[in-house]
């Protein structure tokens, strides 16, 4: 199997209405502008990864999501975020090209999509069943693995965001640390960029396709950065190259009205 390209977009926060705005951004047009750019730059991608907050507490957003991406030939691998409605999300995205949670093998890589949605909380938590599934999946398949979830499993250095991360990150890492074939953990939720590592595991966050949060801020604050997407090149030997693309041409964020 050759090297493969994966596209990562996250936190589109769609509404049922096309003109729905969040933090001064029309989320539908912004999402489309990001995807247009991503597909133009990388035609031969093997999958599109979407790490949560597909909608902004509005079930109508799933129809919009389906309308935008339903015609793709490549799989669209999704996990729920705190603004999603998981039951509805599973129902609305139950057919190809969509896959919500579970695991997916593509070439010499596998993607494990975890549900960190914690009812009634902005922060996330992996239920015992999700932790067990992660453990079993990693034990069963020794392929190079990317673990995907919505909530950040490490501190981001931003006090307010670090209060709404993955509450049981210790349990998560206890499992991941057992396996040498986990190559990366990828998340959304933080609306900002991160590219670090923990031992041999690459730790990656991608900004939203809409408005961004200010990195390093103690309290909630918006950043002026544009929408973005990430391109991964996953090599057959387990190496990862990745590059973030900021979409300057996307609809401007109107901070005054946020
Ligand atoms: Fe979000």
Short mmCIF file of N, CA and C in Angstrom, two decimals, residues 61-176:
data_model
loop_
_atom_site.label_atom_id
_atom_site.label_comp_id
_atom_site.label_asym_id
_atom_site.label_seq_id
_atom_site.Cartn_x
_atom_site.Cartn_y
_atom_site.Cartn_z
N UNK A 61 -28.97 20.81 11.21
CA UNK A 61 -27.62 20.93 10.64
C UNK A 61 -27.12 19.64 10.01
N UNK A 62 -27.63 18.49 10.47
CA UNK A 62 -27.16 17.22 9.90
C UNK A 62 -27.61 17.05 8.45
N UNK A 63 -28.80 17.53 8.16
CA UNK A 63 -29.30 17.47 6.79
C UNK A 63 -28.39 18.32 5.89
N UNK A 64 -28.01 19.46 6.43
CA UNK A 64 -27.11 20.36 5.69
C UNK A 64 -25.74 19.68 5.49
N UNK A 65 -25.24 19.05 6.53
CA UNK A 65 -23.95 18.33 6.48
C UNK A 65 -24.02 17.24 5.40
N UNK A 66 -25.15 16.52 5.41
CA UNK A 66 -25.34 15.44 4.43
C UNK A 66 -25.43 16.00 3.02
N UNK A 67 -26.10 17.14 2.90
CA UNK A 67 -26.23 17.76 1.58
C UNK A 67 -24.88 18.19 1.02
N UNK A 68 -24.00 18.64 1.89
CA UNK A 68 -22.69 19.14 1.45
C UNK A 68 -21.75 17.98 1.11
N UNK A 69 -21.79 16.90 1.90
CA UNK A 69 -20.78 15.85 1.77
C UNK A 69 -21.32 14.51 1.28
N UNK A 70 -22.64 14.40 1.16
CA UNK A 70 -23.24 13.10 0.84
C UNK A 70 -22.82 12.50 -0.48
N UNK A 71 -22.34 13.32 -1.40
CA UNK A 71 -21.97 12.82 -2.72
C UNK A 71 -20.53 12.35 -2.83
N UNK A 72 -19.78 12.45 -1.74
CA UNK A 72 -18.36 12.06 -1.81
C UNK A 72 -18.21 10.55 -2.03
N UNK A 73 -17.15 10.18 -2.73
CA UNK A 73 -16.87 8.76 -2.91
C UNK A 73 -16.01 8.24 -1.77
N UNK A 74 -15.27 9.14 -1.13
CA UNK A 74 -14.40 8.74 -0.02
C UNK A 74 -15.18 8.74 1.30
N UNK A 75 -14.76 7.87 2.24
CA UNK A 75 -15.46 7.85 3.53
C UNK A 75 -15.30 9.16 4.30
N UNK A 76 -16.39 9.53 5.00
CA UNK A 76 -16.37 10.70 5.88
C UNK A 76 -16.49 10.16 7.30
N UNK A 77 -15.39 10.19 8.03
CA UNK A 77 -15.31 9.55 9.35
C UNK A 77 -15.57 10.60 10.42
N UNK A 78 -16.60 10.37 11.25
CA UNK A 78 -17.06 11.41 12.18
C UNK A 78 -17.11 10.93 13.62
N UNK A 79 -16.90 11.86 14.54
CA UNK A 79 -17.16 11.62 15.97
C UNK A 79 -18.05 12.76 16.47
N UNK A 80 -18.82 12.52 17.53
CA UNK A 80 -19.66 13.61 18.05
C UNK A 80 -18.88 14.53 18.98
N UNK A 81 -19.29 15.82 18.99
CA UNK A 81 -18.76 16.79 19.95
C UNK A 81 -19.86 17.21 20.91
N UNK A 82 -19.53 18.11 21.81
CA UNK A 82 -20.50 18.51 22.84
C UNK A 82 -21.70 19.25 22.26
N UNK A 83 -21.59 19.84 21.07
CA UNK A 83 -22.73 20.52 20.46
C UNK A 83 -23.52 19.59 19.53
N UNK A 84 -23.09 18.35 19.42
CA UNK A 84 -23.84 17.39 18.59
C UNK A 84 -24.99 16.78 19.38
N UNK A 85 -25.83 16.08 18.65
CA UNK A 85 -26.96 15.36 19.23
C UNK A 85 -26.76 13.92 18.79
N UNK A 86 -25.98 13.14 19.58
CA UNK A 86 -25.44 11.86 19.09
C UNK A 86 -26.48 10.92 18.48
N UNK A 87 -27.63 10.76 19.13
CA UNK A 87 -28.63 9.82 18.58
C UNK A 87 -29.06 10.22 17.19
N UNK A 88 -29.34 11.50 17.05
CA UNK A 88 -29.77 12.03 15.75
C UNK A 88 -28.63 11.95 14.74
N UNK A 89 -27.44 12.23 15.20
CA UNK A 89 -26.26 12.19 14.32
C UNK A 89 -26.08 10.78 13.74
N UNK A 90 -26.20 9.76 14.60
CA UNK A 90 -26.10 8.38 14.13
C UNK A 90 -27.19 8.08 13.10
N UNK A 91 -28.39 8.57 13.38
CA UNK A 91 -29.52 8.29 12.50
C UNK A 91 -29.37 9.00 11.14
N UNK A 92 -28.97 10.25 11.19
CA UNK A 92 -28.90 11.06 9.96
C UNK A 92 -27.68 10.69 9.09
N UNK A 93 -26.65 10.14 9.73
CA UNK A 93 -25.41 9.84 9.00
C UNK A 93 -25.14 8.34 9.03
N UNK A 94 -26.19 7.55 8.75
CA UNK A 94 -26.07 6.09 8.90
C UNK A 94 -25.72 5.38 7.60
N UNK A 95 -25.52 6.14 6.51
CA UNK A 95 -25.21 5.47 5.24
C UNK A 95 -23.99 6.10 4.60
N UNK A 96 -23.44 5.39 3.60
CA UNK A 96 -22.23 5.88 2.92
C UNK A 96 -22.49 7.26 2.31
N UNK A 97 -21.50 8.11 2.34
CA UNK A 97 -20.09 7.87 2.69
C UNK A 97 -19.79 8.04 4.18
N UNK A 98 -20.82 8.20 5.00
CA UNK A 98 -20.57 8.56 6.40
C UNK A 98 -20.35 7.34 7.31
N UNK A 99 -19.48 7.54 8.29
CA UNK A 99 -19.33 6.57 9.37
C UNK A 99 -19.17 7.37 10.65
N UNK A 100 -20.05 7.08 11.63
CA UNK A 100 -19.97 7.76 12.92
C UNK A 100 -19.40 6.76 13.94
N UNK A 101 -18.27 7.12 14.54
CA UNK A 101 -17.57 6.27 15.52
C UNK A 101 -17.16 4.92 14.91
N UNK A 102 -16.93 3.92 15.74
CA UNK A 102 -16.43 2.64 15.23
C UNK A 102 -14.96 2.75 14.86
N UNK A 103 -14.52 1.88 13.97
CA UNK A 103 -13.14 1.89 13.49
C UNK A 103 -13.16 1.64 12.00
N UNK A 104 -12.14 2.10 11.32
CA UNK A 104 -12.07 1.94 9.87
C UNK A 104 -10.64 1.65 9.45
N UNK A 105 -10.47 0.60 8.71
CA UNK A 105 -9.15 0.24 8.19
C UNK A 105 -9.04 0.77 6.76
N UNK A 106 -7.99 1.53 6.50
CA UNK A 106 -7.73 2.00 5.14
C UNK A 106 -6.26 1.76 4.85
N UNK A 107 -5.99 0.87 3.91
CA UNK A 107 -4.61 0.52 3.61
C UNK A 107 -3.92 -0.05 4.83
N UNK A 108 -2.72 0.45 5.11
CA UNK A 108 -1.98 -0.07 6.26
C UNK A 108 -2.26 0.73 7.53
N UNK A 109 -3.28 1.56 7.50
CA UNK A 109 -3.65 2.38 8.66
C UNK A 109 -5.05 2.04 9.15
N UNK A 110 -5.29 2.29 10.43
CA UNK A 110 -6.66 2.22 10.93
C UNK A 110 -6.98 3.49 11.73
N UNK A 111 -8.27 3.85 11.69
CA UNK A 111 -8.77 5.02 12.39
C UNK A 111 -9.75 4.52 13.44
N UNK A 112 -9.53 4.92 14.67
CA UNK A 112 -10.45 4.56 15.75
C UNK A 112 -11.16 5.85 16.17
N UNK A 113 -12.47 5.89 15.99
CA UNK A 113 -13.25 7.10 16.27
C UNK A 113 -13.99 6.91 17.59
N UNK A 114 -13.66 7.77 18.56
CA UNK A 114 -14.21 7.62 19.91
C UNK A 114 -15.29 8.67 20.19
N UNK A 115 -16.27 8.25 20.97
CA UNK A 115 -17.37 9.12 21.39
C UNK A 115 -17.05 9.66 22.79
N UNK A 116 -16.69 10.95 22.86
CA UNK A 116 -16.37 11.56 24.17
C UNK A 116 -17.51 12.47 24.65
N UNK A 117 -18.65 12.37 24.00
CA UNK A 117 -19.82 13.18 24.39
C UNK A 117 -20.25 12.79 25.80
N UNK A 118 -20.41 13.79 26.67
CA UNK A 118 -20.81 13.55 28.06
C UNK A 118 -22.08 14.36 28.30
N UNK A 119 -23.24 13.69 28.36
CA UNK A 119 -24.51 14.42 28.42
C UNK A 119 -24.53 15.48 29.52
N UNK A 120 -24.94 16.68 29.15
CA UNK A 120 -25.06 17.77 30.13
C UNK A 120 -23.76 18.48 30.44
N UNK A 121 -22.68 18.10 29.77
CA UNK A 121 -21.39 18.74 30.03
C UNK A 121 -20.77 19.26 28.73
N UNK A 122 -20.08 20.38 28.86
CA UNK A 122 -19.33 20.91 27.71
C UNK A 122 -18.05 20.10 27.52
N UNK A 123 -17.45 19.73 28.65
CA UNK A 123 -16.26 18.87 28.59
C UNK A 123 -16.64 17.45 28.19
N UNK A 124 -15.64 16.61 27.98
CA UNK A 124 -15.89 15.26 27.50
C UNK A 124 -15.47 14.18 28.49
N UNK A 125 -15.97 12.98 28.24
CA UNK A 125 -15.62 11.82 29.05
C UNK A 125 -15.82 10.58 28.20
N UNK A 126 -14.89 9.64 28.28
CA UNK A 126 -15.05 8.37 27.57
C UNK A 126 -15.71 7.38 28.51
N UNK A 127 -16.87 6.89 28.12
CA UNK A 127 -17.59 5.91 28.94
C UNK A 127 -16.76 4.63 29.02
N UNK A 128 -16.98 3.83 30.07
CA UNK A 128 -16.24 2.56 30.19
C UNK A 128 -16.34 1.71 28.93
N UNK A 129 -17.48 1.73 28.25
CA UNK A 129 -17.64 0.93 27.04
C UNK A 129 -16.75 1.44 25.91
N UNK A 130 -16.55 2.76 25.84
CA UNK A 130 -15.68 3.32 24.80
C UNK A 130 -14.21 3.00 25.11
N UNK A 131 -13.85 3.07 26.39
CA UNK A 131 -12.48 2.73 26.77
C UNK A 131 -12.20 1.25 26.46
N UNK A 132 -13.18 0.40 26.74
CA UNK A 132 -13.01 -1.03 26.48
C UNK A 132 -12.90 -1.28 24.97
N UNK A 133 -13.69 -0.56 24.20
CA UNK A 133 -13.66 -0.72 22.74
C UNK A 133 -12.30 -0.28 22.18
N UNK A 134 -11.78 0.82 22.71
CA UNK A 134 -10.45 1.29 22.29
C UNK A 134 -9.40 0.21 22.57
N UNK A 135 -9.45 -0.33 23.75
CA UNK A 135 -8.48 -1.35 24.16
C UNK A 135 -8.57 -2.57 23.26
N UNK A 136 -9.79 -3.04 23.03
CA UNK A 136 -10.00 -4.23 22.21
C UNK A 136 -9.56 -3.99 20.76
N UNK A 137 -9.91 -2.83 20.23
CA UNK A 137 -9.57 -2.54 18.83
C UNK A 137 -8.06 -2.49 18.66
N UNK A 138 -7.39 -1.84 19.61
CA UNK A 138 -5.93 -1.74 19.51
C UNK A 138 -5.27 -3.11 19.69
N UNK A 139 -5.85 -3.93 20.55
CA UNK A 139 -5.29 -5.27 20.76
C UNK A 139 -5.49 -6.16 19.54
N UNK A 140 -6.64 -6.01 18.88
CA UNK A 140 -6.98 -6.86 17.73
C UNK A 140 -6.17 -6.55 16.48
N UNK A 141 -5.93 -5.24 16.26
CA UNK A 141 -5.32 -4.85 14.99
C UNK A 141 -4.06 -4.05 15.24
N UNK A 142 -2.91 -4.62 14.91
CA UNK A 142 -1.66 -3.91 15.16
C UNK A 142 -1.27 -2.92 14.05
N UNK A 143 -2.24 -2.50 13.22
CA UNK A 143 -1.94 -1.54 12.14
C UNK A 143 -1.60 -0.17 12.74
N UNK A 144 -0.87 0.63 11.98
CA UNK A 144 -0.63 2.02 12.39
C UNK A 144 -1.98 2.67 12.67
N UNK A 145 -2.10 3.32 13.82
CA UNK A 145 -3.43 3.79 14.23
C UNK A 145 -3.46 5.28 14.51
N UNK A 146 -4.54 5.90 14.03
CA UNK A 146 -4.87 7.28 14.39
C UNK A 146 -6.13 7.21 15.25
N UNK A 147 -6.05 7.72 16.48
CA UNK A 147 -7.22 7.76 17.37
C UNK A 147 -7.83 9.15 17.26
N UNK A 148 -9.14 9.20 17.00
CA UNK A 148 -9.82 10.48 16.80
C UNK A 148 -10.90 10.67 17.86
N UNK A 149 -10.96 11.86 18.42
CA UNK A 149 -12.03 12.19 19.37
C UNK A 149 -12.23 13.70 19.35
N UNK A 150 -13.30 14.16 20.00
CA UNK A 150 -13.58 15.59 19.97
C UNK A 150 -12.77 16.36 21.01
N UNK A 151 -12.74 15.86 22.23
CA UNK A 151 -12.17 16.62 23.34
C UNK A 151 -10.66 16.39 23.49
N UNK A 152 -9.96 17.42 23.90
CA UNK A 152 -8.49 17.33 24.02
C UNK A 152 -8.11 16.48 25.24
N UNK A 153 -7.21 15.52 25.03
CA UNK A 153 -6.78 14.62 26.11
C UNK A 153 -5.49 15.10 26.77
N UNK A 154 -5.07 16.32 26.45
CA UNK A 154 -3.90 16.93 27.11
C UNK A 154 -4.27 18.36 27.46
N UNK A 155 -3.48 18.99 28.34
CA UNK A 155 -3.69 20.41 28.64
C UNK A 155 -3.23 21.24 27.44
N UNK A 156 -4.04 22.24 27.11
CA UNK A 156 -3.71 23.10 25.98
C UNK A 156 -3.01 24.39 26.43
N UNK A 157 -2.86 24.56 27.75
CA UNK A 157 -2.24 25.80 28.25
C UNK A 157 -3.19 26.98 28.20
N UNK A 158 -4.48 26.72 28.27
CA UNK A 158 -5.51 27.76 28.25
C UNK A 158 -6.49 27.40 29.36
N UNK A 159 -6.53 28.22 30.41
CA UNK A 159 -7.23 27.79 31.64
C UNK A 159 -8.69 27.41 31.40
N UNK A 160 -9.41 28.24 30.66
CA UNK A 160 -10.84 27.92 30.48
C UNK A 160 -11.04 26.67 29.63
N UNK A 161 -10.20 26.51 28.60
CA UNK A 161 -10.33 25.31 27.76
C UNK A 161 -9.91 24.05 28.51
N UNK A 162 -8.93 24.21 29.39
CA UNK A 162 -8.46 23.03 30.10
C UNK A 162 -9.44 22.57 31.17
N UNK A 163 -10.45 23.39 31.45
CA UNK A 163 -11.53 22.97 32.33
C UNK A 163 -12.62 22.20 31.59
N UNK A 164 -12.55 22.17 30.27
CA UNK A 164 -13.59 21.50 29.47
C UNK A 164 -12.97 20.50 28.48
N UNK A 165 -11.86 19.90 28.88
CA UNK A 165 -11.22 18.88 28.04
C UNK A 165 -11.78 17.49 28.34
N UNK A 166 -10.96 16.47 28.13
CA UNK A 166 -11.38 15.10 28.39
C UNK A 166 -11.18 14.80 29.88
N UNK A 167 -12.28 14.63 30.62
CA UNK A 167 -12.21 14.52 32.08
C UNK A 167 -11.40 13.29 32.52
N UNK A 168 -11.53 12.20 31.79
CA UNK A 168 -10.80 10.99 32.20
C UNK A 168 -9.65 10.67 31.23
N UNK A 169 -8.87 11.71 30.96
CA UNK A 169 -7.72 11.54 30.06
C UNK A 169 -6.73 10.51 30.61
N UNK A 170 -6.60 10.41 31.93
CA UNK A 170 -5.67 9.43 32.52
C UNK A 170 -6.02 8.02 32.08
N UNK A 171 -7.32 7.71 32.10
CA UNK A 171 -7.76 6.36 31.69
C UNK A 171 -7.49 6.13 30.21
N UNK A 172 -7.70 7.17 29.43
CA UNK A 172 -7.44 7.10 27.99
C UNK A 172 -5.96 6.77 27.74
N UNK A 173 -5.08 7.53 28.40
CA UNK A 173 -3.64 7.33 28.15
C UNK A 173 -3.15 5.99 28.68
N UNK A 174 -3.77 5.51 29.75
CA UNK A 174 -3.36 4.21 30.29
C UNK A 174 -3.54 3.12 29.23
N UNK A 175 -4.57 3.26 28.41
CA UNK A 175 -4.80 2.28 27.34
C UNK A 175 -3.86 2.54 26.17
N UNK A 176 -3.81 3.78 25.71
CA UNK A 176 -2.98 4.10 24.54
C UNK A 176 -1.52 3.74 24.80
#
